[in-house]
Coordinates of C-alpha atoms in Angstrom, one line a residue:
M832 CA -9.0 -50.4 -30.1
I833 CA -7.9 -54.0 -31.1
E834 CA -5.3 -54.6 -33.7
H835 CA -3.6 -57.8 -35.0
R836 CA 0.0 -56.5 -35.4
P837 CA 2.6 -59.3 -35.2
R838 CA 5.4 -58.3 -32.8
L839 CA 8.0 -59.8 -30.6
A840 CA 10.4 -58.6 -27.9
L841 CA 13.9 -60.1 -28.1
S842 CA 16.0 -59.8 -25.0
V843 CA 19.8 -59.9 -25.6
A844 CA 22.7 -59.6 -23.2
E845 CA 23.1 -56.1 -21.8
D846 CA 26.8 -56.0 -22.5
G847 CA 26.7 -58.1 -25.7
C848 CA 28.2 -57.2 -29.1
V849 CA 26.2 -54.9 -31.4
P850 CA 24.8 -56.2 -33.7
S851 CA 23.8 -59.4 -31.9
L852 CA 24.4 -62.5 -34.1
A853 CA 21.3 -64.2 -32.6
T854 CA 19.2 -61.1 -33.7
L855 CA 20.8 -61.0 -37.1
A856 CA 20.1 -64.8 -37.5
L857 CA 16.4 -64.4 -36.7
L858 CA 16.0 -61.3 -39.0
A859 CA 17.9 -63.0 -41.9
G860 CA 16.1 -66.3 -41.6
L861 CA 12.7 -64.9 -41.5
S862 CA 13.4 -62.5 -44.3
E863 CA 14.7 -65.5 -46.4
R864 CA 11.4 -67.1 -45.8
G865 CA 9.6 -64.0 -47.3
M866 CA 8.6 -62.2 -44.2
K867 CA 8.8 -58.4 -44.1
V868 CA 10.6 -57.8 -40.8
Q869 CA 11.0 -54.4 -39.2
H870 CA 13.7 -54.3 -36.6
F871 CA 13.7 -51.8 -33.6
R872 CA 16.2 -51.2 -31.0
T873 CA 15.7 -49.8 -27.5
R874 CA 18.8 -47.7 -27.6
S875 CA 19.0 -44.9 -30.2
C876 CA 22.5 -45.8 -31.4
L877 CA 23.9 -45.9 -34.9
T878 CA 26.2 -49.0 -34.6
G879 CA 25.6 -51.9 -37.0
L880 CA 22.7 -50.2 -38.8
E881 CA 24.0 -51.2 -42.3
T882 CA 24.1 -54.9 -41.4
Y883 CA 20.6 -54.9 -39.8
A884 CA 19.3 -53.2 -43.0
R885 CA 21.0 -55.9 -45.2
A886 CA 19.4 -58.6 -43.1
T887 CA 15.8 -57.4 -43.6
G888 CA 15.8 -54.9 -46.5
F889 CA 14.4 -52.2 -44.2
H890 CA 16.4 -49.5 -42.3
P891 CA 16.3 -50.3 -38.6
R892 CA 14.4 -48.1 -36.3
H893 CA 14.4 -47.1 -32.6
L894 CA 11.9 -47.3 -29.7
D895 CA 14.0 -45.7 -26.9
P896 CA 11.9 -45.1 -23.7
W897 CA 14.8 -43.1 -22.2
L898 CA 14.6 -40.6 -24.9
M899 CA 11.0 -40.8 -26.3
G900 CA 8.5 -41.4 -23.6
R901 CA 5.5 -43.6 -23.8
E902 CA 3.3 -41.8 -26.3
T903 CA 6.2 -41.2 -28.7
C904 CA 7.3 -44.8 -28.6
Q905 CA 3.7 -45.9 -29.3
A906 CA 3.5 -43.6 -32.2
A907 CA 6.9 -44.5 -33.6
F908 CA 6.0 -48.2 -33.3
H909 CA 2.8 -47.8 -35.3
H910 CA 4.4 -45.6 -37.9
G911 CA 7.7 -47.5 -38.3
G912 CA 6.0 -51.0 -38.5
R913 CA 3.1 -50.2 -40.7
H914 CA 4.6 -52.0 -43.7
A915 CA 5.9 -55.1 -41.9
D916 CA 4.7 -58.7 -41.4
L917 CA 6.6 -58.7 -38.0
A918 CA 8.1 -56.1 -35.8
V919 CA 11.1 -57.3 -33.7
I920 CA 12.0 -55.1 -30.7
E921 CA 15.5 -55.9 -29.5
G922 CA 16.7 -54.8 -26.1
H923 CA 17.6 -56.2 -22.6
L924 CA 15.3 -57.6 -19.9
P925 CA 17.0 -58.0 -16.5
P926 CA 16.9 -61.6 -15.0
R927 CA 14.6 -62.4 -12.1
S928 CA 17.3 -61.8 -9.5
H929 CA 17.8 -58.2 -10.6
L930 CA 14.1 -57.3 -10.5
Y931 CA 13.8 -55.0 -7.5
P932 CA 10.8 -52.7 -6.6
Q933 CA 11.1 -49.2 -7.9
K934 CA 12.3 -46.9 -5.1
D935 CA 11.3 -43.3 -4.6
L936 CA 13.7 -41.0 -6.3
P937 CA 15.4 -38.6 -3.9
T938 CA 14.9 -34.9 -4.0
L939 CA 17.6 -32.7 -5.6
S940 CA 20.5 -32.0 -3.4
S941 CA 21.6 -28.4 -2.8
S942 CA 24.9 -29.0 -4.8
C943 CA 22.8 -30.2 -7.8
Q944 CA 20.6 -27.1 -7.6
A945 CA 23.6 -24.9 -7.3
A946 CA 25.3 -26.6 -10.3
F947 CA 22.2 -26.1 -12.4
S948 CA 21.6 -22.5 -11.6
S949 CA 25.2 -21.4 -11.9
P950 CA 26.3 -19.5 -15.0
C951 CA 28.6 -22.4 -16.1
L952 CA 25.5 -24.6 -15.9
G953 CA 27.5 -27.8 -16.1
D954 CA 26.8 -31.1 -17.9
L955 CA 24.5 -33.6 -16.5
N956 CA 27.0 -36.4 -16.7
C957 CA 28.7 -35.2 -13.5
P958 CA 27.3 -36.8 -10.3
E959 CA 25.1 -33.8 -9.4
G960 CA 23.9 -33.2 -13.0
Q961 CA 23.1 -37.0 -13.5
E962 CA 21.0 -36.8 -10.3
L963 CA 19.0 -34.0 -12.0
C964 CA 18.6 -36.1 -15.1
D965 CA 17.4 -39.1 -13.1
R966 CA 15.1 -37.0 -11.0
H967 CA 13.1 -36.0 -14.1
E968 CA 13.2 -39.5 -15.5
P969 CA 9.8 -41.2 -15.3
E970 CA 9.4 -44.9 -14.4
F971 CA 8.7 -45.7 -18.1
A972 CA 11.9 -44.2 -19.3
S973 CA 14.0 -46.2 -16.8
G974 CA 12.3 -49.5 -17.8
G975 CA 13.8 -50.0 -21.2
L976 CA 12.5 -53.1 -23.0
A977 CA 10.4 -54.0 -19.9
S978 CA 8.5 -50.8 -20.3
L979 CA 7.8 -51.5 -24.0
C980 CA 6.8 -55.1 -23.3
E981 CA 4.1 -53.7 -21.0
T982 CA 2.9 -50.8 -23.2
L983 CA 2.9 -52.8 -26.5
D984 CA 2.0 -56.1 -24.9
L985 CA 4.9 -57.9 -26.5
P986 CA 5.6 -61.6 -26.5
K987 CA 9.0 -62.1 -25.0
V988 CA 11.8 -64.3 -26.3
A989 CA 15.1 -64.4 -24.3
V990 CA 18.4 -65.1 -26.0
V991 CA 20.3 -67.6 -23.9
S992 CA 24.0 -68.4 -24.3
C993 CA 24.8 -72.1 -24.6
R994 CA 27.9 -71.6 -22.5
G995 CA 27.5 -73.3 -19.1
L996 CA 24.5 -75.4 -20.3
E997 CA 26.7 -78.5 -20.6
G998 CA 26.4 -79.2 -16.8
F999 CA 22.7 -78.2 -16.8
H1000 CA 23.6 -74.9 -15.1
L1001 CA 20.5 -73.0 -16.1
P1002 CA 20.9 -69.2 -16.3
P1003 CA 18.5 -66.8 -14.6
L1004 CA 15.9 -65.6 -17.1
P1005 CA 13.8 -62.5 -17.2
E1006 CA 10.3 -62.6 -15.8
G1007 CA 7.4 -63.7 -18.0
I1008 CA 9.5 -65.2 -20.9
D1009 CA 7.5 -67.0 -23.6
A1010 CA 10.3 -68.8 -25.3
V1011 CA 14.1 -68.9 -25.6
L1012 CA 16.5 -68.6 -28.5
L1013 CA 19.7 -70.5 -27.9
D1014 CA 22.9 -68.8 -29.0
G1015 CA 26.5 -70.2 -29.5
L1016 CA 25.6 -73.9 -30.0
E1017 CA 28.9 -75.8 -30.6
H1018 CA 27.4 -79.2 -31.2
P1019 CA 24.1 -79.0 -33.3
E1020 CA 23.3 -82.6 -32.5
E1021 CA 22.5 -81.6 -28.9
I1022 CA 19.6 -79.4 -29.9
D1023 CA 17.0 -82.0 -29.0
A1024 CA 18.5 -82.6 -25.6
L1025 CA 18.5 -78.9 -24.9
R1026 CA 15.0 -78.5 -26.0
H1027 CA 14.0 -81.2 -23.5
V1028 CA 15.9 -79.6 -20.7
F1029 CA 14.2 -76.2 -21.1
E1030 CA 10.7 -77.8 -21.5
V1031 CA 11.1 -79.9 -18.4
F1032 CA 12.9 -77.6 -16.0
W1033 CA 11.7 -74.2 -17.2
R1034 CA 8.6 -75.2 -19.1
L1035 CA 9.7 -73.0 -21.9
P1036 CA 9.9 -73.9 -25.6
V1037 CA 13.1 -73.4 -27.7
L1038 CA 12.4 -71.2 -30.7
A1039 CA 15.8 -72.0 -32.4
A1040 CA 19.4 -72.5 -31.8
I1041 CA 22.3 -70.4 -33.5
E1042 CA 25.6 -72.1 -34.0
A1043 CA 28.8 -70.8 -32.3
F1044 CA 30.5 -69.1 -35.4
P1045 CA 33.6 -68.2 -33.5
E1046 CA 35.2 -66.3 -36.4
F1047 CA 32.2 -64.1 -37.0
R1048 CA 31.9 -63.4 -33.2
R1049 CA 35.6 -62.2 -33.1
L1050 CA 35.0 -59.9 -36.1
V1051 CA 31.7 -58.5 -34.7
A1052 CA 33.5 -57.7 -31.5
S1053 CA 36.2 -55.8 -33.4
D1054 CA 36.0 -52.1 -34.2
H1055 CA 36.2 -52.8 -38.0
F1056 CA 33.4 -55.3 -37.8
L1057 CA 32.7 -57.3 -41.0
V1058 CA 34.0 -55.2 -43.9
G1059 CA 32.9 -56.8 -47.2
R1060 CA 31.6 -60.1 -45.5
D1061 CA 28.0 -59.1 -44.6
D1062 CA 26.4 -61.3 -47.2
E1063 CA 28.5 -64.3 -46.1
L1064 CA 27.6 -63.8 -42.5
L1065 CA 23.8 -63.3 -43.2
H1066 CA 23.6 -66.4 -45.4
E1067 CA 25.2 -68.5 -42.7
L1068 CA 23.2 -67.1 -39.9
A1069 CA 19.9 -67.6 -41.8
R1070 CA 20.8 -71.2 -42.5
S1071 CA 21.6 -71.8 -38.8
F1072 CA 18.4 -70.3 -37.7
L1073 CA 16.1 -72.0 -40.2
Q1074 CA 17.5 -75.5 -39.6
T1075 CA 16.4 -75.5 -36.1
A1076 CA 13.6 -73.0 -36.0
D1077 CA 10.1 -73.9 -34.7
L1078 CA 8.1 -71.6 -37.0
D1079 CA 4.8 -72.9 -35.8
L1080 CA 5.8 -71.7 -32.3
L1081 CA 6.8 -68.4 -33.7
H1082 CA 3.5 -67.8 -35.5
Q1083 CA 1.6 -68.8 -32.3
L1084 CA 3.6 -66.2 -30.3
I1085 CA 3.2 -63.3 -32.7
K1086 CA -0.5 -63.6 -33.4
R1087 CA -1.5 -62.1 -29.9
P1088 CA -4.1 -59.3 -30.5
F1089 CA -2.9 -55.8 -29.5
H1090 CA -5.2 -53.7 -27.3
H1091 CA -4.2 -50.0 -27.5
A1092 CA -5.5 -46.4 -27.6
R1093 CA -5.2 -44.7 -31.0
P1094 CA -1.7 -43.2 -31.1
F1095 CA -1.0 -39.6 -31.4
S1096 CA 1.4 -38.1 -34.1
F1097 CA 4.8 -37.4 -32.7
I1098 CA 5.6 -35.1 -35.6
P1099 CA 4.8 -31.4 -35.3
A1100 CA 2.5 -29.6 -37.7
R1101 CA 3.7 -28.7 -41.1
Q1102 CA 5.5 -25.4 -41.1
G1103 CA 5.9 -24.6 -44.8
C1104 CA 8.4 -25.6 -47.5
F1105 CA 12.1 -25.5 -46.9
R1106 CA 15.1 -27.1 -48.6
V1107 CA 17.6 -29.4 -46.9
A1108 CA 21.0 -30.4 -48.4
L1109 CA 21.5 -34.0 -47.1
A1110 CA 25.1 -35.4 -47.3
Q1111 CA 24.8 -39.0 -48.6
D1112 CA 27.7 -41.0 -49.8
D1113 CA 30.3 -43.6 -48.6
A1114 CA 31.7 -41.2 -46.1
F1115 CA 28.4 -39.9 -44.6
D1116 CA 25.5 -42.2 -44.8
T1117 CA 23.9 -42.7 -41.3
Y1118 CA 20.7 -41.0 -40.2
F1119 CA 17.8 -41.9 -38.0
P1120 CA 15.0 -42.6 -40.5
D1121 CA 12.4 -41.1 -38.2
T1122 CA 14.3 -37.8 -38.3
L1123 CA 14.3 -37.7 -42.1
E1124 CA 10.6 -38.6 -42.3
A1125 CA 9.7 -36.0 -39.8
L1126 CA 11.5 -33.3 -41.6
E1127 CA 9.7 -34.3 -44.8
H1128 CA 6.4 -34.2 -43.0
L1129 CA 7.3 -30.6 -41.8
G1130 CA 7.7 -29.7 -45.5
A1131 CA 11.4 -30.4 -46.2
D1132 CA 12.6 -31.0 -49.7
L1133 CA 15.6 -33.4 -49.0
V1134 CA 18.3 -32.8 -51.7
E1135 CA 21.2 -35.3 -51.5
F1136 CA 24.8 -34.3 -52.2
S1137 CA 28.1 -36.0 -51.9
P1138 CA 31.0 -34.4 -50.0
L1139 CA 33.3 -36.9 -51.7
R1140 CA 32.3 -36.3 -55.4
D1141 CA 30.4 -33.0 -55.7
D1142 CA 32.0 -29.6 -56.0
Q1143 CA 29.4 -27.6 -54.1
V1144 CA 26.4 -27.7 -51.7
P1145 CA 23.1 -27.8 -53.5
P1146 CA 22.0 -24.1 -54.1
D1147 CA 19.3 -22.2 -52.2
C1148 CA 19.3 -24.5 -49.2
D1149 CA 18.0 -23.5 -45.8
L1150 CA 19.7 -26.2 -43.9
I1151 CA 22.7 -28.5 -44.4
L1152 CA 22.8 -31.9 -42.6
L1153 CA 26.0 -33.9 -42.3
G1154 CA 25.3 -37.3 -40.6
C1155 CA 27.4 -39.8 -39.0
G1156 CA 29.8 -41.9 -41.2
H1157 CA 33.4 -42.8 -41.8
P1158 CA 35.4 -39.6 -42.7
D1159 CA 38.5 -41.3 -41.3
Q1160 CA 38.3 -43.8 -44.1
F1161 CA 38.1 -41.1 -46.7
A1162 CA 40.1 -38.4 -45.0
S1163 CA 42.5 -37.7 -47.9
E1164 CA 39.7 -37.7 -50.6
L1165 CA 37.6 -35.3 -48.5
A1166 CA 40.6 -33.0 -47.9
A1167 CA 41.4 -32.9 -51.6
N1168 CA 37.9 -31.7 -52.5
L1169 CA 38.6 -28.0 -51.9
S1170 CA 35.6 -26.9 -54.0
M1171 CA 33.3 -28.6 -51.6
I1172 CA 35.1 -27.2 -48.5
Y1173 CA 34.9 -23.7 -50.0
S1174 CA 31.2 -24.1 -50.7
L1175 CA 30.5 -25.4 -47.2
R1176 CA 32.3 -22.4 -45.6
A1177 CA 30.7 -19.9 -47.9
S1178 CA 27.2 -21.3 -47.1
V1179 CA 27.7 -20.9 -43.4
C1180 CA 29.2 -17.4 -43.9
R1181 CA 26.1 -16.4 -45.8
G1182 CA 23.9 -17.6 -42.9
T1183 CA 22.8 -21.1 -44.0
R1184 CA 22.3 -23.3 -40.9
L1185 CA 24.4 -26.4 -40.7
Y1186 CA 24.0 -29.3 -38.3
A1187 CA 26.5 -32.2 -38.1
E1188 CA 26.8 -35.3 -35.9
G1189 CA 29.4 -37.9 -35.2
G1190 CA 31.7 -38.3 -38.2
G1191 CA 30.1 -35.4 -39.9
A1192 CA 30.9 -33.2 -36.9
A1193 CA 34.5 -34.5 -36.9
W1194 CA 35.0 -33.5 -40.5
L1195 CA 34.1 -29.9 -39.8
A1196 CA 37.0 -29.5 -37.4
E1197 CA 40.3 -27.7 -38.3
A1198 CA 41.8 -31.2 -38.6
L1199 CA 41.2 -34.9 -38.1
E1200 CA 43.8 -37.0 -36.2
V1201 CA 43.5 -40.7 -37.4
D1202 CA 46.0 -43.2 -36.1
G1203 CA 48.6 -40.6 -35.4
Q1204 CA 48.2 -38.9 -38.9
V1205 CA 46.7 -35.4 -39.0
V1206 CA 44.6 -34.6 -42.0
P1207 CA 42.9 -31.2 -42.7
G1208 CA 39.3 -30.9 -42.1
V1209 CA 36.7 -28.3 -43.4
G1210 CA 38.1 -25.8 -40.9
L1211 CA 34.8 -24.4 -39.8
F1212 CA 36.0 -24.7 -36.2
P1213 CA 39.6 -23.4 -35.9
G1214 CA 41.5 -24.6 -32.9
V1215 CA 39.4 -27.8 -32.8
V1216 CA 40.9 -31.2 -33.7
A1217 CA 38.7 -34.3 -34.0
Q1218 CA 40.6 -37.3 -32.7
R1219 CA 39.6 -40.8 -33.9
L1220 CA 39.4 -43.3 -31.1
R1221 CA 39.8 -47.1 -31.8
T1222 CA 37.4 -48.7 -29.4
S1223 CA 34.8 -51.4 -29.3
A1224 CA 32.8 -49.6 -26.6
G1225 CA 29.2 -48.7 -27.4
S1226 CA 27.6 -45.3 -27.3
Q1227 CA 26.8 -44.0 -23.8
R1228 CA 23.6 -42.2 -22.6
V1229 CA 24.4 -38.6 -21.6
C1230 CA 22.6 -35.5 -20.6
R1231 CA 24.0 -32.2 -21.7
V1232 CA 23.1 -28.5 -20.9
L1233 CA 23.7 -25.9 -23.6
R1234 CA 26.0 -23.1 -22.4
H1235 CA 25.2 -20.7 -25.2
D1236 CA 22.2 -19.7 -27.4
T1237 CA 22.2 -21.3 -30.8
W1238 CA 19.6 -21.6 -33.7
L1239 CA 19.2 -25.2 -32.4
G1240 CA 18.4 -24.4 -28.8
S1241 CA 18.7 -21.9 -26.0
C1242 CA 21.2 -21.6 -23.2
G1243 CA 20.2 -23.8 -20.3
Q1244 CA 18.3 -26.2 -22.5
V1245 CA 18.8 -29.9 -21.3
V1246 CA 19.6 -32.3 -24.1
R1247 CA 19.6 -36.1 -23.9
G1248 CA 21.4 -38.3 -26.4
Y1249 CA 24.1 -40.9 -27.0
A1250 CA 27.7 -39.8 -27.0
T1251 CA 29.8 -41.5 -29.8
P1252 CA 32.9 -43.4 -28.4
H1253 CA 34.7 -43.1 -31.8
W1254 CA 35.5 -39.4 -31.8
R1255 CA 36.7 -36.7 -29.4
F1256 CA 37.2 -33.0 -29.8
Q1257 CA 40.5 -31.6 -28.7
I1258 CA 39.8 -27.9 -28.3
H1259 CA 43.1 -26.0 -28.3
S1260 CA 41.5 -22.6 -28.7
S1261 CA 37.9 -21.7 -28.7
D1262 CA 38.1 -17.9 -28.9
S1263 CA 39.8 -17.5 -32.3
S1264 CA 37.7 -16.3 -35.2
G1265 CA 40.0 -18.1 -37.6
P1266 CA 41.0 -17.1 -41.1
N1267 CA 37.9 -18.1 -43.0
G1268 CA 36.2 -14.7 -43.4
F1269 CA 34.4 -14.8 -40.1
P1270 CA 34.5 -11.7 -38.0
R1271 CA 35.3 -11.8 -34.2
H1272 CA 31.7 -12.2 -33.1
A1273 CA 31.6 -15.5 -34.9
A1274 CA 34.2 -17.2 -32.8
V1275 CA 34.0 -20.9 -31.9
Q1276 CA 31.8 -21.6 -28.9
T1277 CA 32.1 -24.7 -26.7
L1278 CA 28.4 -25.5 -26.2
T1279 CA 28.7 -28.1 -23.4
C1280 CA 31.1 -28.4 -20.5
S1281 CA 32.2 -31.8 -21.8
G1282 CA 33.3 -30.2 -25.1
D1283 CA 31.4 -32.6 -27.3
M1284 CA 29.3 -30.0 -28.9
V1285 CA 30.7 -26.9 -30.6
G1286 CA 29.1 -24.0 -32.5
R1287 CA 30.1 -21.1 -34.7
H1288 CA 27.8 -18.7 -36.3
R1289 CA 25.0 -20.9 -37.7
A1290 CA 27.1 -24.2 -37.6
V1291 CA 26.5 -26.7 -34.9
A1292 CA 28.7 -29.8 -34.6
S1293 CA 27.8 -32.5 -32.1
L1294 CA 29.5 -35.8 -31.0
V1295 CA 26.2 -36.6 -29.2
H1296 CA 23.7 -38.3 -31.4
L1297 CA 20.3 -36.7 -31.1
H1298 CA 17.0 -38.5 -32.0
L1299 CA 15.1 -35.5 -33.0
T1300 CA 11.6 -37.1 -32.8
A1301 CA 12.3 -37.2 -29.0
L1302 CA 13.3 -33.5 -29.1
P1303 CA 10.3 -31.7 -30.7
E1304 CA 11.6 -28.2 -29.9
F1305 CA 14.9 -29.0 -31.8
L1306 CA 12.8 -30.5 -34.6
A1307 CA 10.9 -27.4 -34.9
A1308 CA 14.1 -25.4 -35.0
F1309 CA 15.2 -27.4 -38.0
A1310 CA 12.1 -26.3 -39.9
S1311 CA 12.2 -22.7 -38.8
Q1312 CA 12.7 -20.2 -41.6
S1313 CA 13.7 -17.3 -39.4
V1314 CA 16.3 -18.0 -36.7
P1315 CA 17.7 -15.1 -34.6
L1316 CA 21.4 -14.9 -34.0
N1317 CA 22.9 -12.8 -31.3
G1318 CA 25.2 -10.1 -32.7
S1319 CA 24.2 -11.0 -36.2
A1320 CA 25.8 -9.0 -39.0
T1321 CA 26.5 -9.4 -42.7
I1322 CA 29.4 -11.8 -42.9
S1323 CA 31.9 -11.7 -45.9
P1324 CA 31.8 -15.0 -47.8
S1325 CA 35.4 -14.6 -48.7
I1326 CA 37.2 -17.8 -47.8
R1327 CA 40.8 -18.6 -47.4
P1328 CA 42.1 -22.2 -47.2
A1329 CA 42.4 -23.6 -43.7
P1330 CA 45.9 -24.5 -42.4
G1331 CA 47.1 -27.6 -44.3
H1332 CA 45.2 -26.7 -47.5
S1333 CA 46.7 -25.2 -50.6
S1334 CA 44.8 -23.4 -53.2

């Protein structure tokens, strides 16, 4: 099957800031010229999504070989880029000096087998557990952007820092690059000379050059990013890209035909109608768009509500979703909304399933600790304090093993995802049933050995971000209407305020 779908791989530094200024400049510049650009990332992380969306007008998506596998990546590419004039896939390609032949993976050690079969199960981020994770990781999953370049036949543009180019010290480049995008140009008048250098020594054209913008780079590297300055940033980046861009070269690169097999659907079959309460406001606003679209395909009626402004969860919901966000910035307002807190607790007491990630998971704890100040949370997990960490580190790939049965998955199930660096659970007591009308059998359960996933009755809170289209069994659990619960019984919905709340 031959298709003309404009697409481009953009290789950025592996340890660079997120979002990349070079990527934002290309997206903003092309969007300003009237192109519909869909941005994809090769790591399913939620950092910087708002700025990417402002640059293009489309929510960024993900093609993550480590999570998704080849067929799911192909399907997600076709589905997510169907409306776009150009799909830009951002990731990292190793330079030539780092390209080594794939070695055979070793067999599992006896210690790894023992850890996996033991009652405690262990997490897969320990050395033996990571060996298990790697052992089952196919070559496609370990290839990152390189795997996608091969599968999707992507033209490749490498972002090259201008630092070090003054003395013609040319950096090592990835294999098979079609063009370069210069980043951090301090003297715009040198662009013609740099174009000549790359054309003569590397026989590579220069697509464009982005100015240094030292102030913007400092802000992007900070934890607070560019609060209130996104429009200024994007306007300057678009201007910088367009004043040096070779758009004829770009159109020549992206017109390559695409030979592929007809993609399969990565979304399970429709399972009937169900109602999902989706938290959506300034405090909780970050979700994977593929996940929400998959739930709608399965029959979900997504009903938005605001934990900040509303006084209760939408009625008659089968599932409550609390996404990632910034509860630390709205901690006092959230703590003051006692009606919403009561409604959330009562819903879980009555058996409504609840799933929360990142900032949403933190808010469900007994308390939030932000910059030394302790603010009450929802209190669904007594004895659990969510601590806000100030860091510029990115999300890390992790493998986890569920230690208990939940409605989301069974004991022993292996989960891959990205652990948020911004929150940490401090679990002071995991066996207390707490004051909120829950009987003893509904005590808090630590679902992973690392303590970054907790559960209670039908509530699951995770500091590991899960891309559900890569976990079809979990996605099916979201749509299931009948979920067994060990030791289930009728739970009184009577709610008393958690410590720190007053009625």
